[in-house]
Every structure is written in structure tokens, then in C-alpha cells.
């Protein structure tokens, strides 16, 4: 059973990250008219972004693991900002994305959530 513990920890971290990031996104960007379908599709997009972009960064950063290292948070923030900006430009949000505080705030929140849960769930034995 110990062989499945890292996979279980990663899945728990990913699920909690998605739920928390979806909640933050809903508070920042959703209108009151948005229904539950909006939350579901947002969760799906956040899952895809975390798996495709944050997980490879995480693998590279785990070569020399250390809990709550600020350099890792900075790397996650830069990655999250690039992904959020690219998605905002792709969905025709326009170049306003570079002056909108909400994109920076969501990028920081998404990276902070992932960094915290990564340090808690996946780096238990490292100091």
C-alpha cells in the first residue's frame, strides 16, 4: 500500500487545489447570473492548466525539494501568470489583461494555493 501513497497525496493535493482555485476564480470573475455549469467548466479548465503546466514545473522543482521555499512560489507565479495571460488573450479579453489587477491576483492566488498544498502534501519528509 505504501507504493500508492505518493499518488494518493498528489491526487488529494490536485483536488484541493482545483476546488480552492475555482472558488477564488468564481469570487473574482463570475457574475451573479452564472450558474453551476460555469463552475464545472471553470474547474475543468483549472484541472487542465494544473496538470499540463504546473505539474511539469513541480517535477523540475522537486529535484531539490524543500518545504515552503519562496523561489518555488515565484516560479509557480510566473508560470500561472503566463498561462492566465495567454488564455485571456486567446478568449479575446484583449491587451487589457496586462493592466488588469484581477489576472495578477488570480495568478498569485492559484500559484499560492498550489505551492501551499504541494508543500503540505508532497514534501512531508523533506525539511
PDB file of C-alpha atoms in Angstrom:
ATOM      1  CA  UNK A   1       0.000   0.000   0.000  1.00  0.00           C
ATOM      2  CA  UNK A   2       2.921   2.384   0.566  1.00  0.00           C
ATOM      3  CA  UNK A   3       3.606   2.416  -3.155  1.00  0.00           C
ATOM      4  CA  UNK A   4       0.294   4.193  -3.789  1.00  0.00           C
ATOM      5  CA  UNK A   5       0.792   6.824  -1.078  1.00  0.00           C
ATOM      6  CA  UNK A   6       2.581   9.386  -3.335  1.00  0.00           C
ATOM      7  CA  UNK A   7      -0.144   9.013  -5.964  1.00  0.00           C
ATOM      8  CA  UNK A   8      -2.855   9.429  -3.329  1.00  0.00           C
ATOM      9  CA  UNK A   9      -1.110  12.504  -1.919  1.00  0.00           C
ATOM     10  CA  UNK A  10      -0.783  14.030  -5.393  1.00  0.00           C
ATOM     11  CA  UNK A  11      -4.453  13.401  -6.195  1.00  0.00           C
ATOM     12  CA  UNK A  12      -5.537  14.923  -2.863  1.00  0.00           C
ATOM     13  CA  UNK A  13      -3.345  17.956  -3.469  1.00  0.00           C
ATOM     14  CA  UNK A  14      -4.676  18.355  -7.014  1.00  0.00           C
ATOM     15  CA  UNK A  15      -8.337  18.062  -5.994  1.00  0.00           C
ATOM     16  CA  UNK A  16      -7.979  20.542  -3.136  1.00  0.00           C
ATOM     17  CA  UNK A  17      -6.066  22.934  -5.405  1.00  0.00           C
ATOM     18  CA  UNK A  18      -8.782  22.784  -8.050  1.00  0.00           C
ATOM     19  CA  UNK A  19     -11.607  23.327  -5.569  1.00  0.00           C
ATOM     20  CA  UNK A  20      -9.872  26.273  -3.921  1.00  0.00           C
ATOM     21  CA  UNK A  21      -8.766  27.890  -7.198  1.00  0.00           C
ATOM     22  CA  UNK A  22     -12.282  27.504  -8.634  1.00  0.00           C
ATOM     23  CA  UNK A  23     -13.704  29.211  -5.560  1.00  0.00           C
ATOM     24  CA  UNK A  24     -11.235  32.099  -5.925  1.00  0.00           C
ATOM     25  CA  UNK A  25     -11.957  32.394  -9.658  1.00  0.00           C
ATOM     26  CA  UNK A  26     -15.702  32.410  -9.017  1.00  0.00           C
ATOM     27  CA  UNK A  27     -15.339  35.221  -6.494  1.00  0.00           C
ATOM     28  CA  UNK A  28     -13.111  37.311  -8.779  1.00  0.00           C
ATOM     29  CA  UNK A  29     -14.643  36.858 -12.220  1.00  0.00           C
ATOM     30  CA  UNK A  30     -18.128  35.341 -12.116  1.00  0.00           C
ATOM     31  CA  UNK A  31     -21.301  37.321 -12.426  1.00  0.00           C
ATOM     32  CA  UNK A  32     -24.307  36.614 -10.228  1.00  0.00           C
ATOM     33  CA  UNK A  33     -26.164  35.240 -13.246  1.00  0.00           C
ATOM     34  CA  UNK A  34     -23.602  32.454 -13.790  1.00  0.00           C
ATOM     35  CA  UNK A  35     -24.945  29.039 -12.918  1.00  0.00           C
ATOM     36  CA  UNK A  36     -23.445  25.802 -11.699  1.00  0.00           C
ATOM     37  CA  UNK A  37     -22.334  24.881 -15.225  1.00  0.00           C
ATOM     38  CA  UNK A  38     -19.969  27.825 -15.131  1.00  0.00           C
ATOM     39  CA  UNK A  39     -18.313  26.420 -12.001  1.00  0.00           C
ATOM     40  CA  UNK A  40     -17.971  22.977 -13.587  1.00  0.00           C
ATOM     41  CA  UNK A  41     -16.323  24.276 -16.751  1.00  0.00           C
ATOM     42  CA  UNK A  42     -14.033  26.539 -14.704  1.00  0.00           C
ATOM     43  CA  UNK A  43     -12.963  23.534 -12.639  1.00  0.00           C
ATOM     44  CA  UNK A  44     -12.215  21.599 -15.815  1.00  0.00           C
ATOM     45  CA  UNK A  45     -10.057  24.410 -17.220  1.00  0.00           C
ATOM     46  CA  UNK A  46      -8.189  24.761 -13.939  1.00  0.00           C
ATOM     47  CA  UNK A  47      -7.604  20.989 -13.851  1.00  0.00           C
ATOM     48  CA  UNK A  48      -6.170  21.084 -17.356  1.00  0.00           C
ATOM     49  CA  UNK A  49      -3.959  24.064 -16.517  1.00  0.00           C
ATOM     50  CA  UNK A  50      -2.640  22.452 -13.334  1.00  0.00           C
ATOM     51  CA  UNK A  51      -1.937  19.097 -14.990  1.00  0.00           C
ATOM     52  CA  UNK A  52      -0.423  20.483 -18.211  1.00  0.00           C
ATOM     53  CA  UNK A  53       1.554  23.406 -16.815  1.00  0.00           C
ATOM     54  CA  UNK A  54       2.000  23.218 -13.040  1.00  0.00           C
ATOM     55  CA  UNK A  55       2.846  19.516 -12.808  1.00  0.00           C
ATOM     56  CA  UNK A  56       5.901  19.704 -15.113  1.00  0.00           C
ATOM     57  CA  UNK A  57       7.154  22.726 -13.171  1.00  0.00           C
ATOM     58  CA  UNK A  58       6.559  20.782  -9.985  1.00  0.00           C
ATOM     59  CA  UNK A  59       8.586  17.820 -11.249  1.00  0.00           C
ATOM     60  CA  UNK A  60      11.532  20.099 -12.025  1.00  0.00           C
ATOM     61  CA  UNK A  61      11.311  21.858  -8.668  1.00  0.00           C
ATOM     62  CA  UNK A  62      11.156  18.549  -6.787  1.00  0.00           C
ATOM     63  CA  UNK A  63      14.685  17.643  -7.835  1.00  0.00           C
ATOM     64  CA  UNK A  64      15.871  19.513  -4.742  1.00  0.00           C
ATOM     65  CA  UNK A  65      12.753  19.580  -2.561  1.00  0.00           C
ATOM     66  CA  UNK A  66      12.378  21.936   0.329  1.00  0.00           C
ATOM     67  CA  UNK A  67       9.170  22.935   2.098  1.00  0.00           C
ATOM     68  CA  UNK A  68       7.811  26.439   1.627  1.00  0.00           C
ATOM     69  CA  UNK A  69      10.693  27.735  -0.498  1.00  0.00           C
ATOM     70  CA  UNK A  70       9.882  31.222  -1.788  1.00  0.00           C
ATOM     71  CA  UNK A  71      11.726  30.610  -5.065  1.00  0.00           C
ATOM     72  CA  UNK A  72       9.217  27.861  -5.874  1.00  0.00           C
ATOM     73  CA  UNK A  73       6.336  30.258  -5.238  1.00  0.00           C
ATOM     74  CA  UNK A  74       7.894  32.781  -7.614  1.00  0.00           C
ATOM     75  CA  UNK A  75       8.312  30.139 -10.330  1.00  0.00           C
ATOM     76  CA  UNK A  76       4.696  28.976  -9.876  1.00  0.00           C
ATOM     77  CA  UNK A  77       3.509  32.612 -10.029  1.00  0.00           C
ATOM     78  CA  UNK A  78       5.370  33.332 -13.264  1.00  0.00           C
ATOM     79  CA  UNK A  79       4.003  30.131 -14.799  1.00  0.00           C
ATOM     80  CA  UNK A  80       0.457  30.905 -13.657  1.00  0.00           C
ATOM     81  CA  UNK A  81       0.669  34.459 -14.952  1.00  0.00           C
ATOM     82  CA  UNK A  82       1.888  33.306 -18.369  1.00  0.00           C
ATOM     83  CA  UNK A  83      -0.922  30.741 -18.633  1.00  0.00           C
ATOM     84  CA  UNK A  84      -3.624  33.145 -17.402  1.00  0.00           C
ATOM     85  CA  UNK A  85      -2.434  35.900 -19.730  1.00  0.00           C
ATOM     86  CA  UNK A  86      -2.288  33.562 -22.718  1.00  0.00           C
ATOM     87  CA  UNK A  87      -5.783  32.239 -22.005  1.00  0.00           C
ATOM     88  CA  UNK A  88      -7.150  35.751 -21.537  1.00  0.00           C
ATOM     89  CA  UNK A  89      -5.659  36.832 -24.863  1.00  0.00           C
ATOM     90  CA  UNK A  90      -6.970  33.686 -26.530  1.00  0.00           C
ATOM     91  CA  UNK A  91     -10.566  34.299 -25.404  1.00  0.00           C
ATOM     92  CA  UNK A  92     -10.396  37.891 -26.703  1.00  0.00           C
ATOM     93  CA  UNK A  93     -10.096  39.598 -23.351  1.00  0.00           C
ATOM     94  CA  UNK A  94      -7.627  41.862 -25.139  1.00  0.00           C
ATOM     95  CA  UNK A  95      -4.445  43.540 -24.079  1.00  0.00           C
ATOM     96  CA  UNK A  96      -6.268  44.842 -21.017  1.00  0.00           C
ATOM     97  CA  UNK A  97      -5.029  41.616 -19.430  1.00  0.00           C
ATOM     98  CA  UNK A  98      -1.668  43.230 -18.796  1.00  0.00           C
ATOM     99  CA  UNK A  99      -3.135  46.086 -16.753  1.00  0.00           C
ATOM    100  CA  UNK A 100      -5.961  44.203 -15.048  1.00  0.00           C
ATOM    101  CA  UNK A 101      -5.213  43.535 -11.398  1.00  0.00           C
ATOM    102  CA  UNK A 102      -7.597  40.569 -11.395  1.00  0.00           C
ATOM    103  CA  UNK A 103      -5.338  38.498 -13.638  1.00  0.00           C
ATOM    104  CA  UNK A 104      -2.350  39.172 -11.406  1.00  0.00           C
ATOM    105  CA  UNK A 105      -4.407  38.477  -8.299  1.00  0.00           C
ATOM    106  CA  UNK A 106      -5.790  35.206  -9.653  1.00  0.00           C
ATOM    107  CA  UNK A 107      -2.344  34.146 -10.882  1.00  0.00           C
ATOM    108  CA  UNK A 108      -0.894  34.779  -7.444  1.00  0.00           C
ATOM    109  CA  UNK A 109      -3.768  33.006  -5.684  1.00  0.00           C
ATOM    110  CA  UNK A 110      -3.558  29.984  -7.989  1.00  0.00           C
ATOM    111  CA  UNK A 111       0.193  29.718  -7.518  1.00  0.00           C
ATOM    112  CA  UNK A 112      -0.071  30.250  -3.750  1.00  0.00           C
ATOM    113  CA  UNK A 113      -2.707  27.535  -3.440  1.00  0.00           C
ATOM    114  CA  UNK A 114      -0.677  25.058  -5.471  1.00  0.00           C
ATOM    115  CA  UNK A 115       2.558  25.935  -3.624  1.00  0.00           C
ATOM    116  CA  UNK A 116       0.999  25.585  -0.168  1.00  0.00           C
ATOM    117  CA  UNK A 117      -0.687  22.289  -0.898  1.00  0.00           C
ATOM    118  CA  UNK A 118       2.428  20.994  -2.649  1.00  0.00           C
ATOM    119  CA  UNK A 119       4.496  21.775   0.430  1.00  0.00           C
ATOM    120  CA  UNK A 120       1.941  20.221   2.786  1.00  0.00           C
ATOM    121  CA  UNK A 121       1.014  17.056   0.876  1.00  0.00           C
ATOM    122  CA  UNK A 122       4.050  16.157  -1.192  1.00  0.00           C
ATOM    123  CA  UNK A 123       7.012  17.283   0.890  1.00  0.00           C
ATOM    124  CA  UNK A 124       6.241  15.704   4.237  1.00  0.00           C
ATOM    125  CA  UNK A 125       9.606  14.086   4.853  1.00  0.00           C
ATOM    126  CA  UNK A 126      11.798  16.826   3.444  1.00  0.00           C
ATOM    127  CA  UNK A 127      12.876  19.798   5.511  1.00  0.00           C
TER     128      UNK A 127
END
